[in-house]
Amino acid sequence: MRNLFFIVAVLIVIPSAFVNAKSSSIKHAADNKAAFSSESQYSISNPFMTVVLNPNTRTLEVRSKSPKKIFLKNIVPNGATGTIRKGEVTNAVFGKGRVLTIATANGGSISFTLYPLQPFLFVNQTIKNESNSDVDLQKLNPVSFLVDLGKPATTLKTLGTGGLLDPDKNSGSYVFLTTVDPATRNGVVTGWLTNEKGSGVVFSGVNNNLVEIKAQIDYGHFRLSAGKSEATETLVIGYFDDARLGEEQFADAIAKQQNIKLKARSAVYCTWYSEKNGGAGSESSTIELAKFIKNNLQPFGLGVVQIDDQWQDGGQYNGPHRGFDRVDPKGGYPNGMTPTAIAVKKEGLTAGIWWMPFARNHQDPEYKDRQNWFAYRKNDKPFETKWGGTSLDLTYPEVQNHIAYVAKTMHNWGYNYFKMDGLYTGTVTEQVYINDGYKNDSIGNNKPLYNPLKTQIEAFRDGLKILRKAVGGDVFFSGCCVSQNMRSFGASIGLVNSMRIGPDFNHDGQTIRTGAIRASRLYFLNGRVWWNDPDPSMIRENGTSSADGGGAGIGSLTRARMLPSFVAVSGQFFLSSDWLPSLPADRIEIMKRCMASHKGVARPVDAFDKALPSVWIANDKKSGTQRNVIGLYNWDTGTKNIGSTLRRAGLNDKTSYHAFDFWENKALPDISGSFAWDLPAESCRIIAVRAKSNHPVVVSTSQHVTQGMTDLLKEEWKNQTLSGTSKLIGGDNYELRIAGMNDGGAWKINEATIVGNKEGVTIEVLPQTKKGWLRIAIKSQKSQPIKWQLRFNKDNTRNQ
């Protein structure tokens, strides 16, 4: 047993593919019995870095190739004292690589691998139980190292799930931690590529004025049989000139490892927070809502109506009722859930439903003879948490059959969108609501599961896989929510389509900031690993939710635009939960202009400057030209001057840009070098910018706040003609905002036409309201793509 605990102190990580003989192989070039005559025999390289092993101390350092500098020092593979080998590895996911392997006590090994196309060092390890009895591990502390960014640790920050913090003030982060110099954005991204059996966390501190990183895997219970070897998780580490790009590439690596193929999304209506017909609503109110959406909002992107908690049957003992395979006869759906799903689908929408897949109530009479279905604490009491109920033992065959049956039942009712709440209960951990940074949740404070060889994280992932197999690929899995306990964060990756990345709206007292805070620090996962769900964008002026959750009114129209605009520009998951038929037209207008999702790239400009970024940039090239939109957000309660240099925003600081303010519906003076505007308290400005050319260009359109990214499919200038294709919404007035009438000469529009015989489509040149700008109005009676042409001549007789 003493030998086993020694192994615990030295562990690092290895992916399952690495130890699978069918998908991976290692060829060792030499070992420490041979005479190494040069450093190269102790080093490996790829286009991004070089890793050098000191054979005497068995520590490593890593040097970036551009720029050439050491960024990782004193990498300690704890307890690695055995044979050193250098060789090649073939990984089923990442291909061929070069590897340094160090043997450890008790038959294990630690490997450091570089793959040619990956800007990360992969740290892997196997462990082996050479004792004569099974062992039960709670956690592993695999590796530690120092980050050297060429500046004192006091000038650096760490960004993780707990936010942007000083390195010695960070309690720890789940899945990833970025060490960054805010002034330059240079940084090191450390992250757990896998969370298959354990929950990977990362800690930071300060050692000799350098940031010290320590990696940890929490298991709760990891049972290793006598004589068996086992792979743990995979850690990756990389240096980046812009740490935002490093985080994005980390997410790309996760997606590659998990073979994630994102499921298409649309905007979702959730009944929970509604000031009228909240909770689960009712059959009549949900059908009324579906009809309203079909007639008013579906063409703009709202495609799902999701019924929330309070539709289901069962006793109420601790939080929600949990009879998910039947309907509460006293509730709002006396005819069952099927008629409502049919009615919603009749309107061309997807029907969604809320449930808690991994918890029931052990007190309920229906479970009187099923007490073996539940996980148990060490004190032999059922593992029950506040609101969450009693955790099911997801390794028990009858439980597996049960959750599959319930999922199939709801799917057969006609529901193709599952909001799956309380996911943390499947990990058999405490509720730690609200959980962002690392907190000791006493993982492992339970008796081993029915199958003791399954860890709690592994059992949780198996549970999600069972649900997916039960309903097939056409059901959208919306995870909810990691803030209840972050153990479900990494463990859900690859198995849900979206994830609520923060708590319920305003449960932390941050109102409109609640979702934006978490969506900003985890932005790089969105559109790569899953869709980030920041919870509904409230826009109603007054009134409170009929359900709990703090769904109070937002107030002014200016304030109401903030969160929807943030979600739209950042490209995250749009949800609504106001009673839509009662909203005034100006609030409905906000939804119309924000619900659709662009397919460009969005990132926070000041991600490492403040806890909640104020400047975002989104760009897209799919129309054949570069479209850029700047989002400015004043989250504070006083006026702020917000801006950036063009260079820091990712724009060309050698050129000038035309600019158009969407919500103000006006052209702005050209910008060059930098930009900044005063923003009133809790307000936003969404500004399209377009590099100046020598001819007229489309800077903005009216359909969506991203001003062309969702609707302008093509734009081209040829033979003094500006032409394009726009995706119009039937009955919606569409406008092109064109600048550059004085660029390359004084341009005069001769003719505006629609290409082809498009019945019910009109085009009109509007009166000029801004010198150098032109507005074109197009209207179609039905939703369709429209090709338009604007013919220009140079008019040297006038000065526009």
Tab-separated table of N, CA, C and O in Angstrom, residues 464-542:
chain	number	residue	atom	x	y	z
A	464	LEU	N	-24.986	9.536	-20.028
A	464	LEU	CA	-25.307	10.373	-21.175
A	464	LEU	C	-25.287	9.576	-22.476
A	464	LEU	O	-26.104	9.797	-23.376
A	465	LYS	N	-24.371	8.636	-22.569
A	465	LYS	CA	-24.312	7.790	-23.769
A	465	LYS	C	-25.546	6.902	-23.875
A	465	LYS	O	-26.049	6.654	-24.977
A	466	ILE	N	-26.034	6.435	-22.740
A	466	ILE	CA	-27.254	5.614	-22.735
A	466	ILE	C	-28.441	6.432	-23.244
A	466	ILE	O	-29.249	5.960	-24.043
A	467	LEU	N	-28.543	7.676	-22.792
A	467	LEU	CA	-29.636	8.537	-23.244
A	467	LEU	C	-29.553	8.781	-24.748
A	467	LEU	O	-30.569	8.738	-25.445
A	468	ARG	N	-28.352	9.034	-25.241
A	468	ARG	CA	-28.191	9.291	-26.669
A	468	ARG	C	-28.573	8.055	-27.483
A	468	ARG	O	-29.259	8.159	-28.508
A	469	LYS	N	-28.145	6.895	-27.038
A	469	LYS	CA	-28.487	5.665	-27.755
A	469	LYS	C	-29.988	5.427	-27.747
A	469	LYS	O	-30.559	4.944	-28.728
A	470	ALA	N	-30.643	5.821	-26.657
A	470	ALA	CA	-32.083	5.576	-26.524
A	470	ALA	C	-32.908	6.399	-27.499
A	470	ALA	O	-33.935	5.943	-27.997
A	471	VAL	N	-32.471	7.635	-27.780
A	471	VAL	CA	-33.302	8.529	-28.594
A	471	VAL	C	-32.711	8.820	-29.960
A	471	VAL	O	-33.368	9.434	-30.803
A	472	GLY	N	-31.470	8.396	-30.199
A	472	GLY	CA	-30.865	8.637	-31.494
A	472	GLY	C	-30.327	10.044	-31.639
A	472	GLY	O	-30.320	10.843	-30.698
A	473	GLY	N	-29.893	10.361	-32.850
A	473	GLY	CA	-29.184	11.610	-33.078
A	473	GLY	C	-30.053	12.812	-33.338
A	473	GLY	O	-29.546	13.927	-33.442
A	474	ASP	N	-31.388	12.642	-33.447
A	474	ASP	CA	-32.219	13.783	-33.814
A	474	ASP	C	-32.670	14.615	-32.623
A	474	ASP	O	-33.298	15.655	-32.800
A	475	VAL	N	-32.368	14.178	-31.405
A	475	VAL	CA	-32.737	14.945	-30.213
A	475	VAL	C	-31.577	15.844	-29.804
A	475	VAL	O	-30.443	15.387	-29.681
A	476	PHE	N	-31.874	17.120	-29.586
A	476	PHE	CA	-30.879	18.099	-29.148
A	476	PHE	C	-30.763	18.003	-27.635
A	476	PHE	O	-31.744	18.158	-26.912
A	477	PHE	N	-29.551	17.736	-27.121
A	477	PHE	CA	-29.298	17.645	-25.682
A	477	PHE	C	-28.774	18.993	-25.178
A	477	PHE	O	-27.661	19.403	-25.514
A	478	SER	N	-29.588	19.661	-24.359
A	478	SER	CA	-29.179	20.914	-23.735
A	478	SER	C	-28.816	20.635	-22.283
A	478	SER	O	-29.683	20.314	-21.469
A	479	GLY	N	-27.531	20.712	-21.950
A	479	GLY	CA	-27.063	20.427	-20.602
A	479	GLY	C	-27.332	21.588	-19.656
A	479	GLY	O	-27.248	22.745	-20.032
A	480	CYS	N	-27.633	21.260	-18.397
A	480	CYS	CA	-27.950	22.291	-17.413
A	480	CYS	C	-27.695	21.732	-16.010
A	480	CYS	O	-28.237	20.687	-15.679
A	481	CYS	N	-26.924	22.400	-15.194
A	481	CYS	CA	-26.029	23.470	-15.575
A	481	CYS	C	-24.737	23.229	-14.804
A	481	CYS	O	-24.761	22.711	-13.694
A	482	VAL	N	-23.617	23.618	-15.386
A	482	VAL	CA	-22.335	23.313	-14.764
A	482	VAL	C	-22.148	24.045	-13.438
A	482	VAL	O	-21.381	23.599	-12.583
A	483	SER	N	-22.842	25.159	-13.257
A	483	SER	CA	-22.654	25.923	-12.026
A	483	SER	C	-23.246	25.239	-10.797
A	483	SER	O	-23.024	25.689	-9.675
A	484	GLN	N	-24.017	24.164	-10.988
A	484	GLN	CA	-24.517	23.421	-9.833
A	484	GLN	C	-23.399	22.609	-9.183
A	484	GLN	O	-23.378	22.399	-7.983
A	485	ASN	N	-22.502	22.129	-9.988
A	485	ASN	CA	-21.252	21.514	-9.567
A	485	ASN	C	-20.427	21.297	-10.821
A	485	ASN	O	-20.868	20.601	-11.738
A	486	MET	N	-19.244	21.864	-10.862
A	486	MET	CA	-18.448	21.868	-12.081
A	486	MET	C	-17.890	20.503	-12.457
A	486	MET	O	-17.198	20.376	-13.463
A	487	ARG	N	-18.205	19.475	-11.682
A	487	ARG	CA	-17.779	18.124	-12.094
A	487	ARG	C	-18.453	17.732	-13.411
A	487	ARG	O	-17.914	16.913	-14.168
A	488	SER	N	-19.616	18.288	-13.689
A	488	SER	CA	-20.305	17.959	-14.936
A	488	SER	C	-19.790	18.766	-16.116
A	488	SER	O	-20.247	18.572	-17.245
A	489	PHE	N	-18.836	19.665	-15.882
A	489	PHE	CA	-18.288	20.518	-16.943
A	489	PHE	C	-17.486	19.682	-17.942
A	489	PHE	O	-17.928	19.407	-19.058
A	490	GLY	N	-16.301	19.257	-17.537
A	490	GLY	CA	-15.481	18.448	-18.433
A	490	GLY	C	-16.109	17.121	-18.765
A	490	GLY	O	-15.961	16.595	-19.879
A	491	ALA	N	-16.861	16.554	-17.807
A	491	ALA	CA	-17.438	15.226	-17.998
A	491	ALA	C	-18.522	15.210	-19.070
A	491	ALA	O	-18.819	14.156	-19.648
A	492	SER	N	-19.127	16.365	-19.365
A	492	SER	CA	-20.201	16.426	-20.364
A	492	SER	C	-19.690	16.675	-21.775
A	492	SER	O	-20.453	16.523	-22.738
A	493	ILE	N	-18.430	17.052	-21.897
A	493	ILE	CA	-17.897	17.435	-23.208
A	493	ILE	C	-17.985	16.277	-24.191
A	493	ILE	O	-17.576	15.155	-23.899
A	494	GLY	N	-18.529	16.562	-25.343
A	494	GLY	CA	-18.681	15.561	-26.385
A	494	GLY	C	-19.984	14.805	-26.321
A	494	GLY	O	-20.289	14.025	-27.225
A	495	LEU	N	-20.782	15.056	-25.267
A	495	LEU	CA	-22.003	14.272	-25.057
A	495	LEU	C	-23.260	15.129	-24.975
A	495	LEU	O	-24.365	14.593	-24.897
A	496	VAL	N	-23.116	16.460	-24.958
A	496	VAL	CA	-24.266	17.356	-25.012
A	496	VAL	C	-24.052	18.350	-26.142
A	496	VAL	O	-22.922	18.631	-26.539
A	497	ASN	N	-25.148	18.894	-26.662
A	497	ASN	CA	-25.062	19.823	-27.787
A	497	ASN	C	-24.904	21.263	-27.351
A	497	ASN	O	-24.295	22.073	-28.048
A	498	SER	N	-25.484	21.595	-26.212
A	498	SER	CA	-25.278	22.908	-25.613
A	498	SER	C	-25.109	22.710	-24.121
A	498	SER	O	-25.476	21.669	-23.577
A	499	MET	N	-24.555	23.723	-23.453
A	499	MET	CA	-24.367	23.628	-22.009
A	499	MET	C	-24.621	24.984	-21.376
A	499	MET	O	-24.062	25.990	-21.808
A	500	ARG	N	-25.486	24.996	-20.372
A	500	ARG	CA	-25.634	26.204	-19.564
A	500	ARG	C	-24.355	26.395	-18.790
A	500	ARG	O	-24.024	25.599	-17.920
A	501	ILE	N	-23.637	27.468	-19.110
A	501	ILE	CA	-22.315	27.667	-18.534
A	501	ILE	C	-22.335	28.594	-17.310
A	501	ILE	O	-21.286	28.919	-16.767
A	502	GLY	N	-23.528	28.970	-16.872
A	502	GLY	CA	-23.668	29.774	-15.670
A	502	GLY	C	-24.922	29.382	-14.918
A	502	GLY	O	-25.655	28.485	-15.335
A	503	PRO	N	-25.197	30.060	-13.823
A	503	PRO	CA	-26.388	29.746	-13.035
A	503	PRO	C	-27.648	30.314	-13.668
A	503	PRO	O	-27.600	30.952	-14.725
A	504	ASP	N	-28.801	30.107	-13.006
A	504	ASP	CA	-30.039	30.707	-13.464
A	504	ASP	C	-29.904	32.224	-13.498
A	504	ASP	O	-29.157	32.823	-12.724
A	505	PHE	N	-30.671	32.835	-14.379
A	505	PHE	CA	-30.631	34.283	-14.574
A	505	PHE	C	-30.720	35.001	-13.227
A	505	PHE	O	-31.640	34.810	-12.455
A	506	ASN	N	-29.715	35.820	-12.955
A	506	ASN	CA	-29.654	36.691	-11.780
A	506	ASN	C	-29.555	35.947	-10.449
A	506	ASN	O	-29.743	36.540	-9.394
A	507	HIS	N	-29.246	34.649	-10.446
A	507	HIS	CA	-29.119	33.953	-9.175
A	507	HIS	C	-27.871	34.384	-8.403
A	507	HIS	O	-27.756	34.097	-7.222
A	508	ASP	N	-26.939	35.040	-9.076
A	508	ASP	CA	-25.764	35.558	-8.384
A	508	ASP	C	-25.860	37.058	-8.165
A	508	ASP	O	-24.885	37.708	-7.791
A	509	GLY	N	-27.046	37.627	-8.409
A	509	GLY	CA	-27.251	39.045	-8.201
A	509	GLY	C	-26.666	39.928	-9.277
A	509	GLY	O	-26.590	41.149	-9.109
A	510	GLN	N	-26.265	39.350	-10.416
A	510	GLN	CA	-25.599	40.121	-11.466
A	510	GLN	C	-26.547	40.541	-12.589
A	510	GLN	O	-26.119	41.145	-13.565
A	511	THR	N	-27.828	40.206	-12.482
A	511	THR	CA	-28.847	40.511	-13.497
A	511	THR	C	-28.337	40.202	-14.898
A	511	THR	O	-28.000	39.072	-15.202
A	512	ILE	N	-28.241	41.238	-15.760
A	512	ILE	CA	-27.868	40.997	-17.156
A	512	ILE	C	-26.430	40.523	-17.299
A	512	ILE	O	-26.035	40.049	-18.371
A	513	ARG	N	-25.639	40.639	-16.245
A	513	ARG	CA	-24.231	40.234	-16.308
A	513	ARG	C	-24.038	38.733	-16.096
A	513	ARG	O	-23.003	38.187	-16.458
A	514	THR	N	-25.020	38.059	-15.457
A	514	THR	CA	-24.842	36.670	-15.018
A	514	THR	C	-24.345	35.762	-16.130
A	514	THR	O	-23.320	35.096	-15.998
A	515	GLY	N	-25.090	35.709	-17.230
A	515	GLY	CA	-24.696	34.836	-18.325
A	515	GLY	C	-23.487	35.336	-19.076
A	515	GLY	O	-22.642	34.557	-19.521
A	516	ALA	N	-23.384	36.675	-19.222
A	516	ALA	CA	-22.289	37.251	-19.992
A	516	ALA	C	-20.942	36.980	-19.348
A	516	ALA	O	-19.937	36.783	-20.042
A	517	ILE	N	-20.883	36.963	-18.019
A	517	ILE	CA	-19.622	36.721	-17.321
A	517	ILE	C	-19.063	35.358	-17.706
A	517	ILE	O	-17.898	35.216	-18.096
A	518	ARG	N	-19.883	34.310	-17.589
A	518	ARG	CA	-19.392	32.958	-17.880
A	518	ARG	C	-19.228	32.743	-19.383
A	518	ARG	O	-18.287	32.067	-19.824
A	519	ALA	N	-20.124	33.311	-20.173
A	519	ALA	CA	-20.018	33.155	-21.626
A	519	ALA	C	-18.755	33.805	-22.167
A	519	ALA	O	-18.220	33.374	-23.195
A	520	SER	N	-18.267	34.839	-21.489
A	520	SER	CA	-17.044	35.509	-21.941
A	520	SER	C	-15.812	34.695	-21.593
A	520	SER	O	-14.947	34.466	-22.444
A	521	ARG	N	-15.704	34.231	-20.365
A	521	ARG	CA	-14.495	33.507	-19.971
A	521	ARG	C	-14.423	32.128	-20.621
A	521	ARG	O	-13.348	31.538	-20.719
A	522	LEU	N	-15.565	31.603	-21.091
A	522	LEU	CA	-15.582	30.299	-21.753
A	522	LEU	C	-15.941	30.427	-23.232
A	522	LEU	O	-16.341	29.447	-23.861
A	523	TYR	N	-15.751	31.616	-23.803
A	523	TYR	CA	-16.206	31.865	-25.170
A	523	TYR	C	-15.609	30.884	-26.172
A	523	TYR	O	-16.228	30.523	-27.184
A	524	PHE	N	-14.369	30.446	-25.938
A	524	PHE	CA	-13.639	29.635	-26.914
A	524	PHE	C	-14.242	28.251	-27.090
A	524	PHE	O	-13.986	27.575	-28.092
A	525	LEU	N	-15.064	27.809	-26.151
A	525	LEU	CA	-15.736	26.514	-26.289
A	525	LEU	C	-16.920	26.611	-27.247
A	525	LEU	O	-17.278	25.628	-27.903
A	526	ASN	N	-17.526	27.790	-27.315
A	526	ASN	CA	-18.727	27.967	-28.116
A	526	ASN	C	-18.450	27.752	-29.601
A	526	ASN	O	-17.520	28.318	-30.160
A	527	GLY	N	-19.256	26.911	-30.207
A	527	GLY	CA	-19.099	26.638	-31.630
A	527	GLY	C	-17.990	25.673	-31.959
A	527	GLY	O	-17.757	25.366	-33.136
A	528	ARG	N	-17.310	25.183	-30.934
A	528	ARG	CA	-16.247	24.205	-31.140
A	528	ARG	C	-16.533	22.912	-30.360
A	528	ARG	O	-16.441	21.827	-30.918
A	529	VAL	N	-16.842	23.069	-29.088
A	529	VAL	CA	-17.112	21.919	-28.222
A	529	VAL	C	-18.608	21.721	-28.040
A	529	VAL	O	-19.108	20.603	-28.033
A	530	TRP	N	-19.336	22.828	-27.871
A	530	TRP	CA	-20.790	22.857	-27.760
A	530	TRP	C	-21.214	24.295	-27.971
A	530	TRP	O	-20.406	25.172	-28.256
A	531	TRP	N	-22.514	24.560	-27.827
A	531	TRP	CA	-23.010	25.926	-27.846
A	531	TRP	C	-23.137	26.400	-26.402
A	531	TRP	O	-23.809	25.773	-25.591
A	532	ASN	N	-22.488	27.520	-26.076
A	532	ASN	CA	-22.601	28.092	-24.740
A	532	ASN	C	-24.004	28.661	-24.532
A	532	ASN	O	-24.458	29.496	-25.318
A	533	ASP	N	-24.653	28.227	-23.459
A	533	ASP	CA	-25.992	28.703	-23.126
A	533	ASP	C	-25.897	29.634	-21.921
A	533	ASP	O	-25.685	29.180	-20.797
A	534	PRO	N	-26.046	30.963	-22.120
A	534	PRO	CA	-25.950	31.901	-21.001
A	534	PRO	C	-27.284	32.158	-20.305
A	534	PRO	O	-27.395	33.085	-19.505
A	535	ASP	N	-28.311	31.345	-20.593
A	535	ASP	CA	-29.668	31.464	-20.065
A	535	ASP	C	-30.400	32.581	-20.808
A	535	ASP	O	-29.785	33.357	-21.542
A	536	PRO	N	-31.737	32.664	-20.640
A	536	PRO	CA	-32.510	33.564	-21.502
A	536	PRO	C	-32.092	35.022	-21.452
A	536	PRO	O	-31.685	35.547	-20.417
A	537	SER	N	-32.244	35.672	-22.601
A	537	SER	CA	-32.045	37.114	-22.711
A	537	SER	C	-33.378	37.793	-22.405
A	537	SER	O	-34.271	37.842	-23.255
A	538	MET	N	-33.516	38.270	-21.179
A	538	MET	CA	-34.757	38.936	-20.788
A	538	MET	C	-34.860	40.299	-21.460
A	538	MET	O	-33.895	41.059	-21.522
A	539	ILE	N	-36.071	40.643	-21.930
A	539	ILE	CA	-36.257	41.956	-22.557
A	539	ILE	C	-37.513	42.656	-22.068
A	539	ILE	O	-37.728	43.823	-22.402
A	540	ARG	N	-38.356	41.996	-21.272
A	540	ARG	CA	-39.573	42.654	-20.799
A	540	ARG	C	-39.235	43.849	-19.906
A	540	ARG	O	-38.230	43.847	-19.201
A	541	GLU	N	-40.117	44.830	-19.927
A	541	GLU	CA	-39.842	46.048	-19.169
A	541	GLU	C	-40.127	45.862	-17.689
A	541	GLU	O	-39.319	46.222	-16.839
A	542	ASN	N	-41.298	45.320	-17.351
A	542	ASN	CA	-41.708	45.180	-15.966
A	542	ASN	C	-42.169	43.759	-15.693
A	542	ASN	O	-42.252	42.928	-16.594
